[in-house]
């Protein structure tokens, strides 16, 4: 087994497949690996032809060969763990919550004002607090789904950590972590959605 075939290598490759082009800090946050470890894995993945580096914005992305290799390995991991039924059941529960998440993101980015809808400039703390309270309620209902996924395949545990962190920081005043940064609740949720589709082999 080469390092490109390692568990850590698969974590990095799969993060790029689900999240698109990313630099070291984002890949480190996504995988839970240190930046030096991520960089080492990326070098081996690049040698194998699975990833490529974009000099334009100093980020890494999957090649077509990398996507194919990831799909094969993720499917193998799923079947070897006998986790397909549990992941499928969790995905069904995720799909129930997904429209609510999208509605909340819209409510965060736009707000009603004098019978119209305007861009939310976050000048109304009471409005933001109400939307954040709804995010917290959704999060509490999403946590059992995250726990079920983590029990089926431990790599899914990073989503629970990242979603919780994003919401905690947003409630502490880092408002970009709701929907306006690559570490935001919305982006992490979207990556989880993509991961579930990829893991179960469901086309978009």
One Martini backbone bead per residue (centre of mass of N, CA, C, O) as a GRO file, in nm:
protein
  204
    1UNK     BB    1   0.094   0.037   0.025
    2UNK     BB    2   0.048   0.353  -0.029
    3UNK     BB    3  -0.002   0.666   0.084
    4UNK     BB    4  -0.238   0.714  -0.122
    5UNK     BB    5  -0.392   0.454   0.033
    6UNK     BB    6  -0.449   0.582   0.286
    7UNK     BB    7  -0.654   0.707   0.519
    8UNK     BB    8  -0.546   0.997   0.497
    9UNK     BB    9  -0.555   1.014   0.190
   10UNK     BB   10  -0.862   0.974   0.170
   11UNK     BB   11  -0.949   1.220   0.331
   12UNK     BB   12  -0.827   1.427   0.136
   13UNK     BB   13  -0.955   1.337  -0.128
   14UNK     BB   14  -1.254   1.355  -0.027
   15UNK     BB   15  -1.252   1.655   0.042
   16UNK     BB   16  -1.210   1.744  -0.255
   17UNK     BB   17  -1.455   1.609  -0.378
   18UNK     BB   18  -1.672   1.761  -0.183
   19UNK     BB   19  -1.529   2.078  -0.178
   20UNK     BB   20  -1.309   2.126  -0.360
   21UNK     BB   21  -1.108   2.362  -0.378
   22UNK     BB   22  -0.811   2.373  -0.155
   23UNK     BB   23  -0.639   2.463   0.113
   24UNK     BB   24  -0.473   2.373   0.389
   25UNK     BB   25  -0.657   2.487   0.615
   26UNK     BB   26  -0.921   2.360   0.515
   27UNK     BB   27  -0.821   2.062   0.510
   28UNK     BB   28  -0.757   2.050   0.809
   29UNK     BB   29  -1.047   2.110   0.911
   30UNK     BB   30  -1.188   1.877   0.760
   31UNK     BB   31  -0.993   1.624   0.865
   32UNK     BB   32  -0.797   1.683   1.134
   33UNK     BB   33  -0.533   1.748   1.016
   34UNK     BB   34  -0.240   1.857   0.976
   35UNK     BB   35  -0.080   2.051   0.757
   36UNK     BB   36   0.171   1.869   0.713
   37UNK     BB   37   0.004   1.610   0.660
   38UNK     BB   38  -0.154   1.712   0.423
   39UNK     BB   39   0.087   1.779   0.241
   40UNK     BB   40   0.199   1.491   0.225
   41UNK     BB   41  -0.054   1.367   0.095
   42UNK     BB   42  -0.062   1.549  -0.157
   43UNK     BB   43   0.202   1.460  -0.281
   44UNK     BB   44   0.120   1.162  -0.319
   45UNK     BB   45  -0.137   1.218  -0.484
   46UNK     BB   46   0.011   1.362  -0.715
   47UNK     BB   47   0.192   1.125  -0.802
   48UNK     BB   48  -0.075   0.946  -0.862
   49UNK     BB   49  -0.288   1.161  -1.009
   50UNK     BB   50  -0.530   1.281  -0.802
   51UNK     BB   51  -0.391   1.566  -0.784
   52UNK     BB   52  -0.393   1.932  -0.808
   53UNK     BB   53  -0.228   2.243  -0.853
   54UNK     BB   54  -0.316   2.582  -0.812
   55UNK     BB   55  -0.140   2.871  -0.868
   56UNK     BB   56  -0.352   3.100  -0.869
   57UNK     BB   57  -0.478   3.000  -0.548
   58UNK     BB   58  -0.336   2.791  -0.373
   59UNK     BB   59  -0.476   2.503  -0.464
   60UNK     BB   60  -0.658   2.199  -0.443
   61UNK     BB   61  -0.747   1.917  -0.667
   62UNK     BB   62  -0.921   1.701  -0.844
   63UNK     BB   63  -0.905   1.451  -1.054
   64UNK     BB   64  -1.043   1.216  -1.242
   65UNK     BB   65  -0.880   0.990  -1.109
   66UNK     BB   66  -0.947   1.074  -0.819
   67UNK     BB   67  -1.253   1.032  -0.832
   68UNK     BB   68  -1.242   0.733  -0.902
   69UNK     BB   69  -1.076   0.640  -0.659
   70UNK     BB   70  -1.266   0.744  -0.443
   71UNK     BB   71  -1.520   0.588  -0.520
   72UNK     BB   72  -1.398   0.308  -0.476
   73UNK     BB   73  -1.307   0.344  -0.173
   74UNK     BB   74  -1.573   0.434  -0.048
   75UNK     BB   75  -1.732   0.186  -0.124
   76UNK     BB   76  -1.546  -0.015   0.018
   77UNK     BB   77  -1.583   0.103   0.302
   78UNK     BB   78  -1.889   0.071   0.323
   79UNK     BB   79  -1.903  -0.240   0.275
   80UNK     BB   80  -1.696  -0.338   0.491
   81UNK     BB   81  -1.885  -0.205   0.727
   82UNK     BB   82  -2.193  -0.238   0.671
   83UNK     BB   83  -2.321   0.085   0.624
   84UNK     BB   84  -2.550   0.139   0.422
   85UNK     BB   85  -2.815   0.135   0.590
   86UNK     BB   86  -2.733   0.364   0.790
   87UNK     BB   87  -2.668   0.586   0.579
   88UNK     BB   88  -2.941   0.584   0.437
   89UNK     BB   89  -3.111   0.659   0.684
   90UNK     BB   90  -2.965   0.927   0.742
   91UNK     BB   91  -3.020   1.058   0.469
   92UNK     BB   92  -3.325   1.070   0.495
   93UNK     BB   93  -3.313   1.263   0.743
   94UNK     BB   94  -3.155   1.489   0.605
   95UNK     BB   95  -3.369   1.557   0.381
   96UNK     BB   96  -3.574   1.677   0.581
   97UNK     BB   97  -3.375   1.921   0.674
   98UNK     BB   98  -3.267   2.072   0.420
   99UNK     BB   99  -3.492   2.283   0.352
  100UNK     BB  100  -3.462   2.435   0.620
  101UNK     BB  101  -3.174   2.528   0.580
  102UNK     BB  102  -3.226   2.695   0.325
  103UNK     BB  103  -3.432   2.887   0.455
  104UNK     BB  104  -3.238   2.999   0.672
  105UNK     BB  105  -3.031   3.122   0.478
  106UNK     BB  106  -3.230   3.320   0.356
  107UNK     BB  107  -3.305   3.459   0.625
  108UNK     BB  108  -3.010   3.560   0.674
  109UNK     BB  109  -2.975   3.726   0.389
  110UNK     BB  110  -3.282   3.800   0.433
  111UNK     BB  111  -3.525   4.068   0.510
  112UNK     BB  112  -3.786   4.217   0.637
  113UNK     BB  113  -3.918   4.549   0.510
  114UNK     BB  114  -4.185   4.718   0.473
  115UNK     BB  115  -4.306   4.477   0.278
  116UNK     BB  116  -4.014   4.386   0.217
  117UNK     BB  117  -3.703   4.269   0.071
  118UNK     BB  118  -3.377   4.257   0.221
  119UNK     BB  119  -3.068   4.284   0.284
  120UNK     BB  120  -2.879   4.153   0.537
  121UNK     BB  121  -2.685   4.381   0.750
  122UNK     BB  122  -2.701   4.331   1.068
  123UNK     BB  123  -2.876   4.582   1.218
  124UNK     BB  124  -3.069   4.345   1.354
  125UNK     BB  125  -3.025   4.165   1.630
  126UNK     BB  126  -3.306   4.038   1.674
  127UNK     BB  127  -3.326   3.894   1.406
  128UNK     BB  128  -3.068   3.725   1.423
  129UNK     BB  129  -3.148   3.576   1.685
  130UNK     BB  130  -3.390   3.427   1.566
  131UNK     BB  131  -3.236   3.271   1.347
  132UNK     BB  132  -3.030   3.134   1.536
  133UNK     BB  133  -3.242   2.977   1.697
  134UNK     BB  134  -3.325   2.806   1.452
  135UNK     BB  135  -3.051   2.679   1.406
  136UNK     BB  136  -3.033   2.539   1.680
  137UNK     BB  137  -3.279   2.360   1.641
  138UNK     BB  138  -3.173   2.214   1.394
  139UNK     BB  139  -2.911   2.108   1.518
  140UNK     BB  140  -3.042   1.926   1.733
  141UNK     BB  141  -3.175   1.745   1.498
  142UNK     BB  142  -2.895   1.675   1.351
  143UNK     BB  143  -2.718   1.522   1.557
  144UNK     BB  144  -2.834   1.229   1.532
  145UNK     BB  145  -2.738   1.201   1.242
  146UNK     BB  146  -2.437   1.238   1.297
  147UNK     BB  147  -2.409   1.002   1.496
  148UNK     BB  148  -2.497   0.779   1.299
  149UNK     BB  149  -2.270   0.826   1.095
  150UNK     BB  150  -2.030   0.789   1.292
  151UNK     BB  151  -2.103   0.494   1.369
  152UNK     BB  152  -2.070   0.387   1.076
  153UNK     BB  153  -1.850   0.634   1.000
  154UNK     BB  154  -1.607   0.810   1.154
  155UNK     BB  155  -1.549   1.041   0.939
  156UNK     BB  156  -1.827   1.195   1.000
  157UNK     BB  157  -1.745   1.348   1.269
  158UNK     BB  158  -1.644   1.624   1.150
  159UNK     BB  159  -1.923   1.753   1.102
  160UNK     BB  160  -2.010   1.791   1.390
  161UNK     BB  161  -1.774   1.969   1.474
  162UNK     BB  162  -1.809   2.195   1.253
  163UNK     BB  163  -2.101   2.275   1.304
  164UNK     BB  164  -2.072   2.349   1.602
  165UNK     BB  165  -1.856   2.564   1.569
  166UNK     BB  166  -2.001   2.756   1.376
  167UNK     BB  167  -2.242   2.815   1.565
  168UNK     BB  168  -2.090   2.912   1.814
  169UNK     BB  169  -1.945   3.150   1.670
  170UNK     BB  170  -2.195   3.296   1.570
  171UNK     BB  171  -2.320   3.340   1.860
  172UNK     BB  172  -2.041   3.508   1.935
  173UNK     BB  173  -2.022   3.701   1.640
  174UNK     BB  174  -1.941   3.515   1.383
  175UNK     BB  175  -2.141   3.565   1.117
  176UNK     BB  176  -1.989   3.421   0.873
  177UNK     BB  177  -2.054   3.121   1.004
  178UNK     BB  178  -2.326   3.077   0.861
  179UNK     BB  179  -2.284   3.177   0.510
  180UNK     BB  180  -1.977   3.349   0.447
  181UNK     BB  181  -1.788   3.088   0.454
  182UNK     BB  182  -1.594   2.795   0.430
  183UNK     BB  183  -1.678   2.749   0.757
  184UNK     BB  184  -1.967   2.739   0.738
  185UNK     BB  185  -2.258   2.592   0.795
  186UNK     BB  186  -2.350   2.578   0.502
  187UNK     BB  187  -2.091   2.448   0.379
  188UNK     BB  188  -2.077   2.197   0.558
  189UNK     BB  189  -2.353   2.092   0.481
  190UNK     BB  190  -2.291   2.066   0.176
  191UNK     BB  191  -2.062   1.859   0.216
  192UNK     BB  192  -2.236   1.644   0.346
  193UNK     BB  193  -2.423   1.605   0.111
  194UNK     BB  194  -2.202   1.522  -0.093
  195UNK     BB  195  -2.099   1.281   0.072
  196UNK     BB  196  -2.355   1.114   0.070
  197UNK     BB  197  -2.375   1.085  -0.233
  198UNK     BB  198  -2.094   0.959  -0.278
  199UNK     BB  199  -2.116   0.716  -0.085
  200UNK     BB  200  -2.397   0.609  -0.232
  201UNK     BB  201  -2.394   0.674  -0.546
  202UNK     BB  202  -2.548   0.955  -0.598
  203UNK     BB  203  -2.663   1.146  -0.828
  204UNK     BB  204  -2.739   1.487  -0.907
   0.00000   0.00000   0.00000
